[in-house]
Tab-separated table of C-alpha atoms in Angstrom:
chain	number	residue	atom	x	y	z
A	1	PRO	CA	5.485	-1.575	-0.440
A	2	THR	CA	5.287	-2.001	3.284
A	3	GLN	CA	2.059	-2.587	4.776
A	4	ILE	CA	2.581	-4.226	8.125
A	5	GLU	CA	6.255	-4.966	8.795
A	6	PRO	CA	8.514	-5.128	11.662
A	7	VAL	CA	11.060	-2.057	11.612
A	8	GLN	CA	14.048	-1.107	13.696
A	9	TYR	CA	13.797	1.151	16.790
A	10	GLN	CA	15.837	3.112	19.317
A	11	ALA	CA	14.859	4.771	22.454
A	12	LYS	CA	16.940	7.221	24.507
A	13	GLU	CA	16.551	9.821	27.258
A	14	ILE	CA	18.467	13.032	26.544
A	15	GLY	CA	18.184	15.665	29.295
A	16	ASN	CA	14.637	15.871	30.359
A	17	ARG	CA	13.299	14.513	27.043
A	18	LEU	CA	12.451	10.815	26.049
A	19	TYR	CA	13.230	10.067	22.313
A	20	PHE	CA	11.761	7.114	20.530
A	21	TRP	CA	12.843	6.551	16.921
A	22	CYS	CA	11.737	3.938	14.321
A	23	GLY	CA	12.294	3.403	10.734
A	24	GLU	CA	14.027	1.403	8.000
A	25	LYS	CA	15.811	1.505	4.785
A	26	GLU	CA	13.042	0.345	2.407
A	27	ILE	CA	13.444	-2.559	0.024
A	28	ARG	CA	11.831	-1.154	-3.071
A	29	CYS	CA	14.017	1.945	-3.614
A	30	GLY	CA	16.661	1.847	-0.842
A	31	MET	CA	15.327	5.040	0.555
A	32	GLN	CA	15.489	5.821	4.391
A	33	TRP	CA	12.865	7.053	6.771
A	34	THR	CA	12.927	7.538	10.504
A	35	LEU	CA	10.037	8.586	12.722
A	36	GLU	CA	10.944	10.387	15.969
A	37	PHE	CA	8.622	10.676	18.775
A	38	SER	CA	9.650	12.700	21.887
A	39	LEU	CA	8.055	13.768	25.145
A	40	GLY	CA	9.463	16.626	27.441
A	41	GLU	CA	8.998	16.130	31.110
A	42	ASP	CA	6.565	19.013	31.320
A	43	ASP	CA	4.771	18.643	27.847
A	44	ASN	CA	1.248	18.270	27.465
A	45	TYR	CA	1.549	17.157	23.802
A	46	LEU	CA	3.689	14.726	21.672
A	47	THR	CA	6.205	15.979	19.357
A	48	GLN	CA	6.719	13.930	16.107
A	49	ARG	CA	9.409	14.476	13.665
A	50	ALA	CA	9.885	12.786	10.450
A	51	SER	CA	13.084	12.367	8.222
A	52	PHE	CA	13.355	11.219	4.590
A	53	TYR	CA	16.484	10.530	2.872
A	54	ASN	CA	17.441	9.356	-0.643
A	55	PRO	CA	20.899	7.774	-0.574
A	56	SER	CA	20.471	6.322	-4.268
A	57	GLN	CA	21.666	7.628	-7.412
A	58	LYS	CA	18.124	7.880	-8.662
A	59	SER	CA	15.164	10.061	-8.012
A	60	HIS	CA	12.210	8.323	-6.343
A	61	ALA	CA	8.786	9.240	-5.740
A	62	TRP	CA	7.662	9.611	-1.995
A	63	MET	CA	4.578	10.815	0.277
A	64	SER	CA	3.924	10.642	3.757
A	65	TRP	CA	0.792	11.101	5.999
A	66	SER	CA	0.547	10.866	9.717
A	67	ASN	CA	-2.490	9.061	10.775
A	68	ALA	CA	-4.154	8.963	14.138
A	69	ALA	CA	-7.296	6.815	14.482
A	70	LEU	CA	-9.860	7.692	17.226
A	71	PRO	CA	-12.831	5.983	18.332
A	72	VAL	CA	-16.182	7.661	17.572
A	73	ARG	CA	-19.595	7.876	18.838
A	74	GLU	CA	-22.629	9.716	17.421
A	75	ASP	CA	-21.764	13.011	19.460
A	76	SER	CA	-18.279	13.190	18.359
A	77	GLU	CA	-17.395	16.601	17.266
A	78	LEU	CA	-15.399	17.434	14.271
A	79	HIS	CA	-13.225	20.335	14.898
A	80	PHE	CA	-11.611	21.538	11.661
A	81	PRO	CA	-10.742	24.851	10.263
A	82	GLY	CA	-12.784	26.587	7.721
A	83	GLY	CA	-11.576	26.184	4.000
A	84	ASN	CA	-12.076	24.989	0.611
A	85	ILE	CA	-12.471	21.130	0.684
A	86	LEU	CA	-11.752	18.377	-1.705
A	87	TYR	CA	-14.412	15.873	-0.940
A	88	HIS	CA	-13.695	12.244	-1.877
A	89	GLY	CA	-16.673	10.032	-1.434
A	90	SER	CA	-19.018	8.371	-3.964
A	91	GLU	CA	-18.293	11.483	-6.052
A	92	MET	CA	-15.455	13.944	-6.164
A	93	LYS	CA	-16.509	17.596	-5.319
A	94	GLU	CA	-15.520	20.727	-3.747
A	95	PHE	CA	-17.154	22.660	-1.155
A	96	TYR	CA	-16.387	25.094	1.851
A	97	TRP	CA	-16.252	23.855	5.078
A	98	ASP	CA	-17.849	26.249	7.550
A	99	ASP	CA	-15.928	26.425	10.783
A	100	LYS	CA	-18.673	28.573	12.217
A	101	LYS	CA	-20.994	25.529	12.197
A	102	LYS	CA	-20.997	22.564	14.525
A	103	HIS	CA	-19.865	19.312	12.686
A	104	TYR	CA	-20.444	15.880	14.025
A	105	ILE	CA	-19.716	12.493	12.855
A	106	ARG	CA	-23.271	11.565	12.771
A	107	ASP	CA	-23.684	14.232	9.941
A	108	PHE	CA	-22.208	11.449	7.645
A	109	ASP	CA	-23.765	8.258	6.647
A	110	SER	CA	-21.018	6.757	4.382
A	111	MET	CA	-17.417	6.547	4.073
A	112	ALA	CA	-15.567	9.675	2.879
A	113	GLY	CA	-12.395	11.722	2.848
A	114	PHE	CA	-11.928	15.368	3.068
A	115	PHE	CA	-8.736	17.050	1.987
A	116	TRP	CA	-8.245	21.017	2.850
A	117	ASN	CA	-6.990	22.985	-0.175
A	118	ASP	CA	-6.626	25.831	2.268
A	119	ALA	CA	-7.446	26.507	5.838
A	120	THR	CA	-8.068	29.383	8.167
A	121	GLU	CA	-6.013	27.498	10.947
A	122	ASN	CA	-3.334	24.771	10.523
A	123	ALA	CA	-4.885	22.920	13.587
A	124	PHE	CA	-7.583	20.267	13.690
A	125	GLY	CA	-9.015	17.473	16.144
A	126	VAL	CA	-11.854	15.451	17.340
A	127	PHE	CA	-13.546	15.282	20.631
A	128	THR	CA	-16.163	13.014	21.954
A	129	PRO	CA	-18.025	14.310	25.126
A	130	SER	CA	-19.513	10.841	25.727
A	131	LEU	CA	-16.077	9.363	26.010
A	132	GLY	CA	-14.522	12.362	27.437
A	133	THR	CA	-11.384	12.213	25.283
A	134	GLY	CA	-10.098	13.944	22.063
A	135	LEU	CA	-7.009	14.534	19.972
A	136	TYR	CA	-5.823	17.658	18.246
A	137	HIS	CA	-2.845	18.197	15.949
A	138	ILE	CA	-0.975	21.320	15.108
A	139	ALA	CA	2.074	22.034	12.619
A	140	ASP	CA	3.601	24.811	10.711
A	141	GLU	CA	1.779	25.354	7.592
A	142	LYS	CA	5.013	25.809	5.571
A	143	ASP	CA	6.137	22.193	6.364
A	144	VAL	CA	2.872	20.391	6.960
A	145	PRO	CA	0.229	22.123	4.658
A	146	GLY	CA	-1.794	18.681	4.331
A	147	ILE	CA	-4.920	18.153	6.352
A	148	LYS	CA	-7.289	15.189	5.991
A	149	LEU	CA	-10.350	13.975	7.723
A	150	TRP	CA	-11.525	10.402	6.881
A	151	THR	CA	-14.625	8.728	8.403
A	152	TYR	CA	-16.896	5.753	7.710
A	153	GLY	CA	-19.677	7.649	8.843
A	154	ILE	CA	-22.650	6.235	11.142
A	155	GLY	CA	-24.543	3.827	9.216
A	156	SER	CA	-24.063	0.706	7.003
A	157	GLU	CA	-20.627	1.352	5.987
A	158	GLU	CA	-19.335	1.401	9.586
A	159	ILE	CA	-18.581	-2.318	9.122
A	160	TRP	CA	-15.442	-1.411	7.080
A	161	SER	CA	-13.837	-0.113	10.262
A	162	TYR	CA	-14.265	-3.350	12.032
A	163	ASN	CA	-11.409	-4.868	9.973
A	164	THR	CA	-8.887	-2.783	11.757
A	165	THR	CA	-10.279	-2.496	15.144
A	166	ILE	CA	-10.088	-4.799	18.352
A	167	ARG	CA	-13.519	-4.219	19.488
A	168	ASN	CA	-15.677	-3.832	16.377
A	169	GLU	CA	-16.251	-0.071	16.807
A	170	SER	CA	-16.240	2.736	14.243
A	171	TYR	CA	-13.392	5.304	14.318
A	172	VAL	CA	-12.555	8.472	12.602
A	173	GLU	CA	-8.969	9.076	10.947
A	174	ILE	CA	-7.470	12.635	11.271
A	175	GLN	CA	-4.264	13.087	9.042
A	176	ALA	CA	-1.417	15.520	8.234
A	177	GLY	CA	1.197	15.631	5.724
A	178	PRO	CA	3.761	17.582	3.732
A	179	ILE	CA	1.728	17.388	0.502
A	180	LYS	CA	-1.807	18.734	0.023
A	181	ASP	CA	-3.688	15.472	-0.877
A	182	GLN	CA	-3.186	11.766	-1.603
A	183	SER	CA	-3.541	11.958	-5.425
A	184	ILE	CA	0.155	13.384	-5.800
A	185	LYS	CA	3.481	12.519	-4.866
A	186	ASP	CA	6.756	14.452	-4.845
A	187	GLU	CA	10.247	13.302	-5.814
A	188	LEU	CA	13.095	13.035	-3.605
A	189	HIS	CA	16.473	13.471	-5.694
A	190	PRO	CA	19.767	11.549	-5.016
A	191	GLY	CA	21.139	12.680	-1.623
A	192	GLN	CA	18.150	14.819	-0.832
A	193	HIS	CA	16.865	15.004	2.684
A	194	LYS	CA	13.398	16.198	3.870
A	195	THR	CA	12.158	16.567	7.449
A	196	TYR	CA	9.054	18.147	9.037
A	197	CYS	CA	7.735	18.370	12.629
A	198	GLU	CA	4.050	18.240	14.059
A	199	TYR	CA	2.399	17.946	17.297
A	200	TRP	CA	-0.300	15.770	18.888
A	201	ILE	CA	-2.349	17.240	21.864
A	202	PRO	CA	-4.382	14.740	23.805
A	203	THR	CA	-7.108	16.241	25.890
A	204	THR	CA	-10.244	15.490	28.223
A	205	LYS	CA	-11.974	18.640	26.948
A	206	ALA	CA	-12.796	20.288	23.714
A	207	LEU	CA	-10.174	22.906	22.560
A	208	GLU	CA	-10.543	25.902	20.519
A	209	LEU	CA	-8.473	25.883	17.287
A	210	SER	CA	-7.694	29.560	17.381
A	211	GLU	CA	-6.307	29.284	20.745
A	212	LEU	CA	-3.973	26.508	20.098
A	213	VAL	CA	-0.236	27.798	19.980
A	214	LEU	CA	2.440	26.009	18.036
A	215	PRO	CA	5.010	24.407	20.371
A	216	ASN	CA	8.787	25.121	20.227
A	217	PRO	CA	10.487	22.474	22.092
A	218	GLU	CA	14.235	22.209	22.166
A	219	LEU	CA	15.147	18.832	20.065
A	220	ILE	CA	18.349	17.267	19.305
A	221	PRO	CA	20.080	18.435	16.033
A	222	LEU	CA	18.781	16.471	12.752
A	223	GLU	CA	22.074	15.040	12.230
A	224	GLU	CA	21.901	13.139	15.634
A	225	MET	CA	18.690	11.409	14.406
A	226	PRO	CA	19.285	7.766	13.902
A	227	ARG	CA	19.333	6.677	10.223
A	228	PHE	CA	18.557	2.970	9.705
A	229	ASP	CA	20.151	0.827	7.352
A	230	TRP	CA	19.550	-2.791	6.084
A	231	THR	CA	18.749	-5.037	9.045
A	232	ALA	CA	20.022	-8.674	9.082
A	233	THR	CA	17.055	-9.639	11.333
A	234	ARG	CA	14.674	-9.282	8.741
A	235	GLU	CA	14.522	-12.665	7.099
A	236	LYS	CA	13.975	-11.901	3.433
A	237	VAL	CA	16.726	-9.252	3.690
A	238	LYS	CA	19.065	-11.298	5.560
A	239	PRO	CA	20.451	-13.436	2.783
A	240	TRP	CA	21.259	-10.592	0.406
A	241	VAL	CA	23.044	-8.498	3.410
A	242	GLU	CA	25.280	-11.613	3.670
A	243	LEU	CA	25.770	-11.953	-0.061
A	244	VAL	CA	26.863	-8.071	-0.288
A	245	ASP	CA	29.123	-8.549	2.877
A	246	ALA	CA	30.787	-11.473	0.988
A	247	PHE	CA	31.235	-9.583	-2.338
A	248	ASN	CA	32.826	-6.646	-0.398
A	249	ARG	CA	35.281	-9.026	1.340
A	250	GLY	CA	36.418	-10.262	-2.201
A	251	ALA	CA	37.987	-13.629	-3.102
A	252	THR	CA	38.719	-15.061	0.422
A	253	ALA	CA	35.039	-14.782	1.138
A	254	LYS	CA	32.738	-17.765	1.149
A	255	ILE	CA	29.821	-17.169	-1.180
A	256	PRO	CA	26.531	-18.002	0.754
A	257	ASN	CA	24.166	-20.386	-0.699
A	258	PRO	CA	21.115	-18.575	-2.567
A	259	PRO	CA	17.824	-18.535	-0.721
A	260	GLU	CA	15.717	-21.587	-1.562
A	261	LEU	CA	13.333	-20.684	-4.431
A	262	HIS	CA	10.026	-21.670	-2.533
A	263	VAL	CA	11.097	-19.004	0.467
A	264	ASN	CA	10.417	-16.131	-1.911
A	265	ALA	CA	13.175	-14.088	-0.498
A	266	TRP	CA	13.407	-11.843	-3.506
A	267	PRO	CA	16.540	-9.508	-3.787
A	268	PRO	CA	15.572	-6.130	-2.743
A	269	SER	CA	15.540	-3.750	-5.812
A	270	GLY	CA	16.661	-0.948	-3.508
A	271	MET	CA	19.930	-2.709	-2.845
A	272	ALA	CA	22.084	-1.254	-5.787
A	273	GLU	CA	25.162	-3.516	-4.772
A	274	LEU	CA	23.421	-6.620	-5.782
A	275	GLY	CA	23.672	-5.593	-9.471
A	276	GLU	CA	27.273	-6.772	-9.098
A	277	ALA	CA	27.218	-9.072	-6.010
A	278	ILE	CA	24.637	-11.527	-7.860
A	279	PRO	CA	26.752	-11.920	-11.190
A	280	TRP	CA	29.737	-12.309	-9.132
A	281	ALA	CA	28.228	-15.075	-7.039
A	282	ALA	CA	27.009	-16.814	-10.217
A	283	LYS	CA	30.395	-16.889	-11.599
A	284	ASN	CA	31.997	-18.666	-8.675
A	285	VAL	CA	29.656	-21.565	-7.758
A	286	SER	CA	28.488	-24.774	-9.165
A	287	VAL	CA	26.294	-24.912	-12.386
A	288	GLU	CA	23.155	-25.677	-10.357
A	289	LEU	CA	23.680	-22.943	-7.840
A	290	ALA	CA	24.658	-20.381	-10.723
A	291	ASP	CA	21.308	-21.078	-12.475
A	292	THR	CA	19.658	-19.992	-9.141
A	293	TRP	CA	21.658	-16.939	-8.704
A	294	GLU	CA	20.780	-16.037	-12.399
A	295	TYR	CA	17.269	-16.434	-11.538
A	296	TYR	CA	17.542	-13.967	-8.679
A	297	LEU	CA	19.600	-11.586	-10.914
A	298	GLY	CA	16.651	-11.577	-13.333
A	299	LEU	CA	14.268	-10.797	-10.438
A	300	TRP	CA	16.429	-7.998	-9.269
A	301	LEU	CA	16.528	-6.445	-12.641
A	302	ALA	CA	12.811	-6.743	-13.132
A	303	GLY	CA	12.434	-5.027	-9.535
A	304	CYS	CA	14.543	-2.294	-10.918
A	305	ASP	CA	12.213	-1.857	-13.907
A	306	ARG	CA	14.950	-3.106	-16.306
A	307	PHE	CA	12.643	-5.392	-17.934
A	308	ASP	CA	14.408	-6.339	-21.157
A	309	GLU	CA	17.683	-7.116	-19.361
A	310	ALA	CA	15.537	-9.226	-16.848
A	311	LEU	CA	13.972	-11.267	-19.864
A	312	GLU	CA	17.352	-11.773	-21.305
A	313	VAL	CA	18.657	-13.357	-18.095
A	314	LEU	CA	15.781	-15.241	-17.344
A	315	ALA	CA	15.284	-17.033	-20.739
A	316	ASP	CA	18.506	-19.052	-19.985
A	317	VAL	CA	17.365	-20.021	-16.458
A	318	GLU	CA	16.468	-23.733	-16.145
A	319	ASN	CA	13.534	-23.448	-13.515
A	320	ASP	CA	9.992	-22.645	-13.507
A	321	PHE	CA	10.055	-19.919	-11.174
A	322	ALA	CA	11.887	-18.068	-13.875
A	323	ARG	CA	8.960	-18.734	-16.268
A	324	LEU	CA	6.560	-17.208	-13.835
A	325	ILE	CA	8.599	-13.864	-13.777
A	326	GLU	CA	9.042	-13.921	-17.617
A	327	ALA	CA	5.255	-14.303	-18.084
A	328	ARG	CA	4.459	-11.674	-15.536
A	329	ILE	CA	6.670	-9.271	-17.362
A	330	TYR	CA	5.172	-9.992	-20.722
A	331	LEU	CA	1.535	-9.489	-19.412
A	332	ALA	CA	1.938	-6.711	-17.067
A	333	GLU	CA	4.690	-4.714	-18.468
A	334	LYS	CA	4.941	-5.677	-22.194
A	335	ASN	CA	1.287	-6.168	-22.826
A	336	GLN	CA	2.089	-9.350	-24.783
A	337	PRO	CA	-0.474	-11.943	-23.900
A	338	GLU	CA	0.715	-14.322	-26.653
A	339	GLU	CA	4.530	-14.340	-25.147
A	340	CYS	CA	2.997	-14.897	-21.713
A	341	ILE	CA	1.196	-17.799	-22.680
A	342	SER	CA	4.238	-19.068	-24.731
A	343	VAL	CA	6.290	-18.936	-21.701
A	344	LEU	CA	3.831	-20.576	-19.286
A	345	SER	CA	3.361	-23.496	-21.809
A	346	ARG	CA	7.068	-24.223	-21.232
A	347	MET	CA	6.574	-25.056	-17.533
A	348	GLN	CA	7.072	-28.714	-16.057
A	349	ASN	CA	6.147	-28.233	-12.558
A	350	LEU	CA	2.496	-29.102	-12.232
A	351	THR	CA	2.235	-27.703	-8.697
A	352	LEU	CA	3.309	-24.298	-9.965
A	353	MET	CA	1.166	-24.548	-13.120
A	354	THR	CA	-1.903	-25.086	-11.027
A	355	HIS	CA	-1.074	-22.498	-8.018
A	356	PRO	CA	-4.117	-20.072	-7.869
A	357	GLN	CA	-2.058	-16.982	-8.635
A	358	VAL	CA	-0.438	-18.677	-11.794
A	359	VAL	CA	-3.884	-19.770	-13.021
A	360	ILE	CA	-5.318	-16.080	-12.655
A	361	GLU	CA	-2.524	-14.591	-14.567
A	362	LYS	CA	-2.991	-17.155	-17.055
A	363	ASP	CA	-6.655	-16.625	-17.559
A	364	LYS	CA	-6.172	-13.012	-17.680
A	365	ALA	CA	-3.840	-13.442	-20.621
A	366	LEU	CA	-5.950	-16.139	-22.421
A	367	GLU	CA	-8.948	-13.566	-22.023
A	368	ARG	CA	-7.047	-10.982	-23.858
A	369	LEU	CA	-6.470	-13.321	-26.732
A	370	GLY	CA	-10.166	-13.632	-27.384
A	371	LYS	CA	-13.034	-16.214	-27.549
A	372	GLU	CA	-10.837	-18.993	-29.101
A	373	THR	CA	-9.318	-19.393	-25.804
A	374	LEU	CA	-12.527	-20.256	-23.815
A	375	VAL	CA	-12.099	-24.193	-23.904
A	376	GLU	CA	-8.480	-23.707	-22.390
A	377	ARG	CA	-9.501	-21.202	-19.861
A	378	ALA	CA	-12.272	-23.534	-18.652
A	379	PHE	CA	-9.693	-26.346	-18.516
A	380	TRP	CA	-7.365	-24.584	-16.003
A	381	LEU	CA	-10.125	-22.914	-13.818
A	382	ASP	CA	-12.126	-26.239	-13.584
A	383	LYS	CA	-8.965	-27.661	-11.958
A	384	LEU	CA	-9.255	-25.293	-9.013
A	385	SER	CA	-13.013	-24.924	-8.987
A	386	ALA	CA	-13.252	-26.565	-5.431
A	387	LEU	CA	-11.175	-23.591	-4.126
A	388	LYS	CA	-12.744	-20.897	-2.153
A	389	ASP	CA	-9.913	-18.515	-3.406
A	390	GLU	CA	-11.608	-15.111	-4.301
A	391	GLY	CA	-9.325	-14.542	-7.318
A	392	ILE	CA	-10.241	-17.939	-8.646
A	393	ILE	CA	-13.928	-17.065	-8.119
A	394	GLU	CA	-13.604	-13.800	-9.819
A	395	ARG	CA	-11.942	-15.413	-13.007
A	396	ARG	CA	-14.593	-18.141	-12.912
A	397	CYS	CA	-17.324	-15.439	-12.955
A	398	GLN	CA	-15.576	-13.701	-15.816
A	399	LEU	CA	-15.265	-16.860	-17.801
A	400	LEU	CA	-19.045	-17.544	-17.225
A	401	PHE	CA	-19.621	-13.959	-18.638
A	402	ASP	CA	-17.367	-14.485	-21.581
A	403	GLN	CA	-19.111	-17.906	-22.322
A	404	GLY	CA	-22.635	-15.883	-22.590
A	405	LYS	CA	-23.699	-17.677	-19.167
A	406	PHE	CA	-24.815	-14.574	-17.819
A	407	GLN	CA	-27.235	-15.896	-15.023
A	408	ASP	CA	-24.586	-18.568	-13.950
A	409	ALA	CA	-21.953	-15.560	-13.432
A	410	LYS	CA	-24.682	-13.613	-11.575
A	411	GLU	CA	-25.407	-16.312	-9.163
A	412	MET	CA	-21.921	-17.258	-8.572
A	413	LEU	CA	-20.958	-13.700	-7.719
A	414	GLU	CA	-23.959	-13.242	-5.524
A	415	ALA	CA	-23.360	-16.345	-3.685
A	416	THR	CA	-19.802	-15.134	-2.404
A	417	ASN	CA	-19.132	-13.130	0.520
A	418	PHE	CA	-16.119	-11.457	-0.627
A	419	THR	CA	-13.183	-9.791	1.579
A	420	LEU	CA	-13.663	-5.935	1.899
A	421	VAL	CA	-11.053	-4.111	-0.229
A	422	HIS	CA	-10.769	-0.299	-0.883
A	423	GLN	CA	-10.572	1.390	-4.313
A	424	ARG	CA	-10.831	-1.742	-6.509
A	425	TYR	CA	-13.879	-2.284	-8.605
A	426	PHE	CA	-13.526	-5.496	-10.591
A	427	ARG	CA	-16.425	-7.293	-9.023
A	428	THR	CA	-18.851	-4.468	-9.032
A	429	GLU	CA	-18.097	-3.740	-12.557
A	430	LEU	CA	-18.662	-7.278	-13.668
A	431	TRP	CA	-21.777	-7.483	-11.702
A	432	MET	CA	-23.148	-4.395	-13.424
A	433	ARG	CA	-22.244	-5.608	-16.903
A	434	ILE	CA	-23.997	-9.008	-16.197
A	435	ASN	CA	-27.128	-7.150	-15.098
A	436	LYS	CA	-27.080	-4.935	-18.150
A	437	LYS	CA	-27.013	-8.212	-20.256
A	438	LEU	CA	-29.805	-9.708	-18.322
A	439	GLY	CA	-31.824	-6.465	-18.752
A	440	VAL	CA	-31.740	-5.801	-15.117
A	441	ASP	CA	-31.598	-2.069	-13.841
A	442	ALA	CA	-28.784	-2.321	-11.149
A	443	ASP	CA	-27.822	1.309	-11.219
A	444	LYS	CA	-29.592	2.198	-8.156
A	445	ASN	CA	-28.513	-0.958	-6.172
A	446	PHE	CA	-25.290	-1.791	-4.539
A	447	LEU	CA	-24.241	-5.416	-3.694
A	448	GLU	CA	-22.520	-5.132	-0.554
A	449	SER	CA	-21.301	-8.840	-0.440
A	450	LEU	CA	-19.004	-7.968	-3.352
A	451	GLY	CA	-16.835	-6.356	-0.759
A	452	GLU	CA	-15.911	-3.146	-2.769
A	453	ASP	CA	-16.539	0.376	-1.692
A	454	ARG	CA	-18.427	3.068	-3.377
A	455	LEU	CA	-15.705	5.597	-3.518
A	456	ALA	CA	-14.942	7.383	-6.632
A	457	LYS	CA	-11.416	6.434	-8.246
A	458	PHE	CA	-8.947	8.924	-6.784
A	459	GLY	CA	-5.347	8.907	-5.540
A	460	GLN	CA	-2.454	6.650	-5.378
A	461	TYR	CA	-3.825	3.815	-3.307
A	462	ARG	CA	-3.287	0.951	-5.781
A	463	VAL	CA	-0.154	1.999	-7.637
A	464	TYR	CA	0.853	-1.706	-8.329
A	465	ASP	CA	-2.514	-3.163	-8.863
A	466	SER	CA	-2.345	-5.133	-12.175
A	467	GLU	CA	-6.189	-4.520	-12.514
């Protein structure tokens, strides 16, 4: 759920060691994580320790990978141990990584990920002679068995790396984790705690993996590592912290006003106390405010995957925002496009009705209902035809395809330079279907302007993608 988000942090010097901690209590499940970096006065390596804790009453899925990105040149050397590899590129395959052979970044001309199913060493790194710099990683195999190498290669797909670099240069990612690969997750049970330690070694010369020794620094006890709670400085969490605080203080507390609907400060599903605090607020305020609190209760229930309860609450709420959540549940969770359209038809707010995300979801629902909805789909999509919104363009192309206007659909797709996105293939698959209808052999071609990669489908990268 967190992509780029400010988190809390602390720093402290203890003895001859400097500690830096950062972390959060995340909003989806209420799980807590802390990442600790520490550096001893005479250390030539950085110590990293991670702590994960589940304070909730439910088991939750979790995974963690430490990821360091390094600038690369054609002479960058890939120093990884021998072992059986799971290769994730345009295809999935297994092979043996021969550590007796020299490996360079220039050996690869496209993006690919490499996962070590087993390894002769639990150390790895990259060194670039032309830059005179490198970075190595080592950990105890029992705690951190996961080893991954990710590269965009040297070639046409380097452009993908420019999205996340300052100077438009290619880079390689070296990763480690407590799980073998990124197609699987583990479970953290109520009250369960997981922790592990790893080490990063920067260098100005190439190192031999077999000569790297696992450090053993003296660190503070785990129980002294900070564990971060909800933060009132996070704008979209602040009103819910205040509500829970008022609920805990009881009858004498002043109930705060609910967040304004357009702010989208949704109640964190990981904040279990809201299951009692929101109904309490709804019962003790004016009718108008009670309706808003009920809307947020429905949202919270939906976030907790309690969809039937959410629909029951939202059905009685008198605002169009509630209709949007109902419609989303019927489409994405219940697979009932008829109910989705029925709910959306009761909306009154034209601004919301013509919001791009709403029109996109409505079009997906109408598409599922068959050819008889083509006129209605065209009516709504035409209202937004002037927008350069990529989601709307995708739906317009799909509509043209469904209308049998294959050449028009092809021209619209090919005229758009889409944003780059990993592990999503809607545009590419539609383009291939269009070409097939037109009798064009597109299997040997790949349209880069569609902004989708050539990677085989793999892993848990898009768990909540409605596609």
